CSV table of C-alpha atoms in Angstrom, one decimal:
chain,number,residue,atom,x,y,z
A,6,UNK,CA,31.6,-14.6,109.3
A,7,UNK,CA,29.3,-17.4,110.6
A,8,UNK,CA,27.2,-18.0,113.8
A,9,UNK,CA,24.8,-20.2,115.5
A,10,UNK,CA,21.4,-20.3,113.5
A,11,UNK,CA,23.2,-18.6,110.2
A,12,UNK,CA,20.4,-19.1,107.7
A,13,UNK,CA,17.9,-20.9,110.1
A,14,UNK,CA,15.0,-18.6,109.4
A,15,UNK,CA,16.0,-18.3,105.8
A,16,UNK,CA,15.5,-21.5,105.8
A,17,UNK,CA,12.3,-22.0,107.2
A,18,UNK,CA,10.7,-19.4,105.5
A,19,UNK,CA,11.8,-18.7,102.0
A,20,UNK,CA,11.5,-21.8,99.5
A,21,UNK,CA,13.7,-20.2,97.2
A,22,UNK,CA,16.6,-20.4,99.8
A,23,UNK,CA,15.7,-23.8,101.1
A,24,UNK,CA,15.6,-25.7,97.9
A,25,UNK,CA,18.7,-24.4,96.8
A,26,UNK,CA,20.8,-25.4,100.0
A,27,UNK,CA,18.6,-28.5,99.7
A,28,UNK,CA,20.4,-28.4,96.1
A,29,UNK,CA,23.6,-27.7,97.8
A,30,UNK,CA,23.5,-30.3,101.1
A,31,UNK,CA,22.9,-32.7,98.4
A,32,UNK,CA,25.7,-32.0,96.1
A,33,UNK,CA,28.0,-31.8,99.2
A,34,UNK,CA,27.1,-35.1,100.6
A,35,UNK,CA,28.8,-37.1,97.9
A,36,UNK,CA,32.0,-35.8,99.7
A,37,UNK,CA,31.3,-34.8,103.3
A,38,UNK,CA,29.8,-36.8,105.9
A,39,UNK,CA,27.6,-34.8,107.4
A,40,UNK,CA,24.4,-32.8,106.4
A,41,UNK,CA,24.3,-29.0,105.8
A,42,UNK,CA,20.6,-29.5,106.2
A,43,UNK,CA,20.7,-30.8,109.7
A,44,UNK,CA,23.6,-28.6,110.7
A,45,UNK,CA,21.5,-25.5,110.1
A,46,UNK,CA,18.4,-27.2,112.0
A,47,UNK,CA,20.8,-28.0,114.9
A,48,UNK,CA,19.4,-26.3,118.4
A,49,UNK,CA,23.1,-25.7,119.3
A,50,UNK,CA,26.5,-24.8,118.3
A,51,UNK,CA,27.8,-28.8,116.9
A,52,UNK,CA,31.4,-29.6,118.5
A,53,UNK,CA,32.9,-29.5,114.2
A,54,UNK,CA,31.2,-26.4,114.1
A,55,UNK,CA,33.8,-23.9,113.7
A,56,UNK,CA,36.3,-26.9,111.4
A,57,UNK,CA,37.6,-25.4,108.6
A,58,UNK,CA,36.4,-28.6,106.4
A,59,UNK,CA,32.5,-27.7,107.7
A,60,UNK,CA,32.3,-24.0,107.6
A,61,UNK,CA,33.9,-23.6,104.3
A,62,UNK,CA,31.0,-25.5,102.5
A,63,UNK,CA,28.8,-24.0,104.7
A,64,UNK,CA,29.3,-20.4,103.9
A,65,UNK,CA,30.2,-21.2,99.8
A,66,UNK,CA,26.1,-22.3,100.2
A,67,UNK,CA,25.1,-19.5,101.8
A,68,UNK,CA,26.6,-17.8,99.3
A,69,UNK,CA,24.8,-19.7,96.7
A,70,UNK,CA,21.6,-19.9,98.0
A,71,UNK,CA,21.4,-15.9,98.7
A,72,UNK,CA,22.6,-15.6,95.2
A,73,UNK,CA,19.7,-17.7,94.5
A,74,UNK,CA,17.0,-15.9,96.6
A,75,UNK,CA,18.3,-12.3,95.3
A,76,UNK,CA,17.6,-13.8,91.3
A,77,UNK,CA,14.1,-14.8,92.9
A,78,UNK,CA,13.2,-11.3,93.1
A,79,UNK,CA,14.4,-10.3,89.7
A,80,UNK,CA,18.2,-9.3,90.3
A,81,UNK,CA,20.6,-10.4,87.9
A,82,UNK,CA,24.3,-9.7,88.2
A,83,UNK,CA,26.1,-7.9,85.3
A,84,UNK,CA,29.3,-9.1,86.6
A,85,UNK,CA,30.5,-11.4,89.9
A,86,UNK,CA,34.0,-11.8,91.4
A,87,UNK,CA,34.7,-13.8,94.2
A,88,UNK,CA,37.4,-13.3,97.7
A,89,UNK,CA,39.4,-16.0,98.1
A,90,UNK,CA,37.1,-19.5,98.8
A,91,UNK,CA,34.3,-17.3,97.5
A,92,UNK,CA,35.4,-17.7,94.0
A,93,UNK,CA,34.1,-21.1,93.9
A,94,UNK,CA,30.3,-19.9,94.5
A,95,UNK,CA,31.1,-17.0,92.2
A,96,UNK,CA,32.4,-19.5,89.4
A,97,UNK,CA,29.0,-21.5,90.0
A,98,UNK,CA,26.6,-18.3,89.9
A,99,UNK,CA,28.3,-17.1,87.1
A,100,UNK,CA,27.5,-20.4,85.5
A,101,UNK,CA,31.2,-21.2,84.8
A,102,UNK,CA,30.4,-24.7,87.1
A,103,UNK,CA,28.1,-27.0,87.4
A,104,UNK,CA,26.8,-27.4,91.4
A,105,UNK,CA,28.6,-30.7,91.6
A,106,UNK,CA,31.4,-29.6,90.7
A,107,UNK,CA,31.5,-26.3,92.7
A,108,UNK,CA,30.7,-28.6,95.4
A,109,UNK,CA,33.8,-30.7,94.7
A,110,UNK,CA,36.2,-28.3,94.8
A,111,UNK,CA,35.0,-26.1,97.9
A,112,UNK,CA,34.8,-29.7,100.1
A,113,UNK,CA,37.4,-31.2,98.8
A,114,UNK,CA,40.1,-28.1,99.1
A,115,UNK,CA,38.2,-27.7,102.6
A,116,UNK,CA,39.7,-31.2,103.6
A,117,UNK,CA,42.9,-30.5,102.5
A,118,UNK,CA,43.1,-27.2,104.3
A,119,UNK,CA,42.3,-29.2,107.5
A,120,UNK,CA,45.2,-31.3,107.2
A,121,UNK,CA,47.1,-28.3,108.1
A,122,UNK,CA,45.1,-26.2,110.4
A,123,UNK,CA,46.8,-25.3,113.5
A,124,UNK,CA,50.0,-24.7,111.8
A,125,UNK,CA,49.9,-21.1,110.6
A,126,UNK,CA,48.0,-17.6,111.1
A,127,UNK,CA,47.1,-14.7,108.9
A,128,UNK,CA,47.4,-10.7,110.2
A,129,UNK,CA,45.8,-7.4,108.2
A,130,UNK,CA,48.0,-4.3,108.6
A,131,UNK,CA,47.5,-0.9,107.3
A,132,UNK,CA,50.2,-1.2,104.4
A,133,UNK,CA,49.6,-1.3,100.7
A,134,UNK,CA,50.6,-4.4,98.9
A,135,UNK,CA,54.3,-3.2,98.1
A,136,UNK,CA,55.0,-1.8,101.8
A,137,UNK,CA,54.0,-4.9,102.7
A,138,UNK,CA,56.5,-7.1,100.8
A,139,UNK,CA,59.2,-4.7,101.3
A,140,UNK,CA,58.8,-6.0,104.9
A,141,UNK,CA,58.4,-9.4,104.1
A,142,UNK,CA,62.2,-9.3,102.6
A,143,UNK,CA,63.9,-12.6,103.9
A,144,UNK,CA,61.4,-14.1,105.2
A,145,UNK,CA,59.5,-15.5,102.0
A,146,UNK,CA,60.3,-18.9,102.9
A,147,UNK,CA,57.7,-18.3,105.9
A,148,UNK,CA,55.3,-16.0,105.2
A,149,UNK,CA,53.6,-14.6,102.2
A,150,UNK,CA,51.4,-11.9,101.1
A,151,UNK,CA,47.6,-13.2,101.2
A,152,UNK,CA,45.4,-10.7,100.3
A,153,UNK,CA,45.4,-7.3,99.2
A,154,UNK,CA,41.8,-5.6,99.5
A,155,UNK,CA,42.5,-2.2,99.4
A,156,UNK,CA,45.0,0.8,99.2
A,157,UNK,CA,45.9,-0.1,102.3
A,158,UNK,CA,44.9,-3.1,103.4
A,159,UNK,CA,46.9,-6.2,103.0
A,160,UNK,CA,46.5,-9.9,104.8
A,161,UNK,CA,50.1,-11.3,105.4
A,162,UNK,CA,50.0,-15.4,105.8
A,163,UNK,CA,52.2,-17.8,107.1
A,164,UNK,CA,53.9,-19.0,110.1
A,165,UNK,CA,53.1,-17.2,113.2
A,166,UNK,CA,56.2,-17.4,115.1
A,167,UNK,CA,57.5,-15.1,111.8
A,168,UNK,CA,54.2,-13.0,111.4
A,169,UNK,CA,54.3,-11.7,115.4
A,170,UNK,CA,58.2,-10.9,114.6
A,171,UNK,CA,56.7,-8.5,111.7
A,172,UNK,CA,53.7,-7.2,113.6
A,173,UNK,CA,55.7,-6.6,116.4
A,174,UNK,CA,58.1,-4.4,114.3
A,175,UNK,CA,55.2,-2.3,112.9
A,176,UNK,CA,53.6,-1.7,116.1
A,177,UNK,CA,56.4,-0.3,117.3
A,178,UNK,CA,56.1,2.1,114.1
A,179,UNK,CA,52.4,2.7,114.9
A,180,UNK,CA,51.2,0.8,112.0
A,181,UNK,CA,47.5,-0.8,112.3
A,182,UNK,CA,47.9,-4.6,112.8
A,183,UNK,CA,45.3,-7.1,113.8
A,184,UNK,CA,45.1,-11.2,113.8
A,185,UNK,CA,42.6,-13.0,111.6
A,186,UNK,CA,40.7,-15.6,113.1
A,187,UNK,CA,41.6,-18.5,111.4
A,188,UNK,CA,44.6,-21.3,111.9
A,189,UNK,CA,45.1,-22.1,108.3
A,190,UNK,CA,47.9,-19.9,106.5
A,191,UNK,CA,45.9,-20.2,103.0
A,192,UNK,CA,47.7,-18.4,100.2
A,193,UNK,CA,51.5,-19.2,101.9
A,194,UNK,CA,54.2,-21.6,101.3
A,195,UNK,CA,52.5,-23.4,103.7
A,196,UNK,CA,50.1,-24.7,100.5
A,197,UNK,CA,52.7,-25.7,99.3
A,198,UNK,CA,52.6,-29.7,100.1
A,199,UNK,CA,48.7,-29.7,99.0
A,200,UNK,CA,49.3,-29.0,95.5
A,201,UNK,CA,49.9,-32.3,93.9
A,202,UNK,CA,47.0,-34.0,95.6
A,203,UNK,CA,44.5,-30.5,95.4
A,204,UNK,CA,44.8,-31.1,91.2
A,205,UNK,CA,44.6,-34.5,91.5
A,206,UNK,CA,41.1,-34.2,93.2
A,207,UNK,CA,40.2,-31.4,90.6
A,208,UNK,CA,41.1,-33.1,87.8
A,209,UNK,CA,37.7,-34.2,87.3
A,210,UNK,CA,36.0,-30.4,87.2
A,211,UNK,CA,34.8,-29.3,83.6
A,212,UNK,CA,34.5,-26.0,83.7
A,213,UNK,CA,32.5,-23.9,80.8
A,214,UNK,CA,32.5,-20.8,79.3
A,215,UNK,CA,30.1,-18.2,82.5
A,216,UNK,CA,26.7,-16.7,81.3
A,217,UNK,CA,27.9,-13.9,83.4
A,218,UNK,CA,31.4,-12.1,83.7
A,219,UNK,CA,33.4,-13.1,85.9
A,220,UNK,CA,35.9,-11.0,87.4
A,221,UNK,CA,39.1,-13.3,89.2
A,222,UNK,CA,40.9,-12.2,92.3
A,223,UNK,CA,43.9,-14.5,90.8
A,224,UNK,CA,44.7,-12.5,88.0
A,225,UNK,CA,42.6,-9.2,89.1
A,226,UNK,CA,41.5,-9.6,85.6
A,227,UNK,CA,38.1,-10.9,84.1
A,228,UNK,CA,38.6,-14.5,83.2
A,229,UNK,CA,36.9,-17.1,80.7
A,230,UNK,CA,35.2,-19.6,82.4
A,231,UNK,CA,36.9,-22.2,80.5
A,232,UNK,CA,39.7,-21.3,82.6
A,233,UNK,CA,39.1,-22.5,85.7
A,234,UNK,CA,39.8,-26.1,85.3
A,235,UNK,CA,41.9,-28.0,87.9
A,236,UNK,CA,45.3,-25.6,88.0
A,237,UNK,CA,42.9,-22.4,88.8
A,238,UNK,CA,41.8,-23.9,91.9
A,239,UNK,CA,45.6,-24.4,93.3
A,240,UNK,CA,46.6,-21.0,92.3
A,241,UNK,CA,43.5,-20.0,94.0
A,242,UNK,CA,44.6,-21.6,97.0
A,243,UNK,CA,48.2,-21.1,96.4
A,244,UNK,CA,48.7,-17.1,95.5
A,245,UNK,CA,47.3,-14.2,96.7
A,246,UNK,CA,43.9,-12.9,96.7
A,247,UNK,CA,44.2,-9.7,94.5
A,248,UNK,CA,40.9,-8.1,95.6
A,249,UNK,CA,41.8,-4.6,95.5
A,250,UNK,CA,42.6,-4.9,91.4
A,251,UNK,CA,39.5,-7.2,90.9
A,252,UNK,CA,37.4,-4.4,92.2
A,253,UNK,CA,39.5,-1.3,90.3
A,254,UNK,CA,39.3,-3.5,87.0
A,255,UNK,CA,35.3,-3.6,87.5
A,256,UNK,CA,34.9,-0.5,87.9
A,257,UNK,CA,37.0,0.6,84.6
A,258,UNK,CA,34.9,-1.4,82.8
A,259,UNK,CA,32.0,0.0,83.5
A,260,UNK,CA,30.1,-2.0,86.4
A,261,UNK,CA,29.0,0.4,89.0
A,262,UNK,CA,26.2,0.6,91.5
């Protein structure tokens, strides 16, 4: 989802953009040590470019400075949900969290992750979330479902020597199957080990009731505000991403385009 000079001309041209990943690069510092600002600047690709512990906070401010630019102009949400990572700059637009503490969690579960990249992939197949744990039977010691976005669409997550066993078995059936291009098995056992230290490092978050509703892809559900202290954010890490009844639960309620 990112790429060399994402948000460059953004950021040279529109203040409203600027200032806030100005807002963001500064929030971020107090646990990174590099600069958003200068990576965005940078001429060419930087070697930690593509490191799950630098892209991660890159693309949670994007995602709050476009949020930013898009109220500039007079849009307001009438409800936000967040994918995943995503949740953490939808928590912060909603007004659930404060920047600094948005920025806390995305960097600091960012390092974390990085401890273990390398050590597991993530696949979408064409199966609906129960086809796909039928064929995860014996084998949920190793690999998990991640996501489900869709009727039939379902990220499986885990360890990959056990993920190409299953995508071998549905390709032989014809079924759609495709690696996701990441080394981090987020949302599997493989999580597992970060827990203790991930609420350690959130217990510090004071989360508030949102100015906006907020839809969660934990429960599928909308969700007080108040809610996302420290455990949230390791069951957002931890369990599946439950997109697909996120999105069917806005729409019952009313929030259409």
């Amino acid at each position: 989802s990112q790429w060399l000079g994402m948000g460059r001309r953004l950021y040279a041209e529109d203040t409203t953009f600027r200032e806030a990943i100005d807002r963001c690069d500064e929030a971020m510092r107090r646990h990174t040590d590099w600069s958003l600002r200068e990576l965005l600047k940078a001429p060419e690709q930087q070697p930690r470019w593509n490191d799950i512990d630098v892209i991660q906070p890159t693309l949670f401010a994007m995602q709050v400075a476009l949020a930013a630019v898009w109220r500039s102009f007079g849009l307001e949400p009438h409800a936000v949900v967040g994918h995943s990572m995503g949740e953490v700059a939808a928590a912060h637009v909603a007004g659930a969290l404060s920047l600094e503490d948005a920025a806390r969690i995305i960097c600091e579960r960012s390092k974390l992750l990085r401890r273990v990249s390398g050590q597991g992939a993530m696949a979408v197949v064409d199966l609906s979330r129960e086809q796909a744990e039928a064929e995860l039977r014996g084998l949920e010691d190793r690999i998990a479902i991640a996501v489900s976005n869709g009727p039939r669409s379902t990220v499986l997550s885990g360890d990959r020597a056990a993920l190409e066993e299953v995508l071998e078995r549905l390709q032989k059936r014809e079924v759609f199957c495709r690696w996701v291009k990441v080394d981090v098995a987020s949302h599997s056992p493989q999580m597992d080990p970060l827990r203790p230290e991930l609420l350690e490092r959130m217990a510090a978050i004071r989360p508030t009731a949102s100015a906006v509703p907020l839809y969660s892809t934990v429960t599928g559900a909308p969700i007080d505000g108040r809610e996302l202290g420290a455990s949230y954010w390791v069951r957002n890490l931890r369990q599946p991403v439950l997109f697909a009844d996120a999105v069917q639960r806005l729409i019952q309620d009313g929030n259409v385009l």
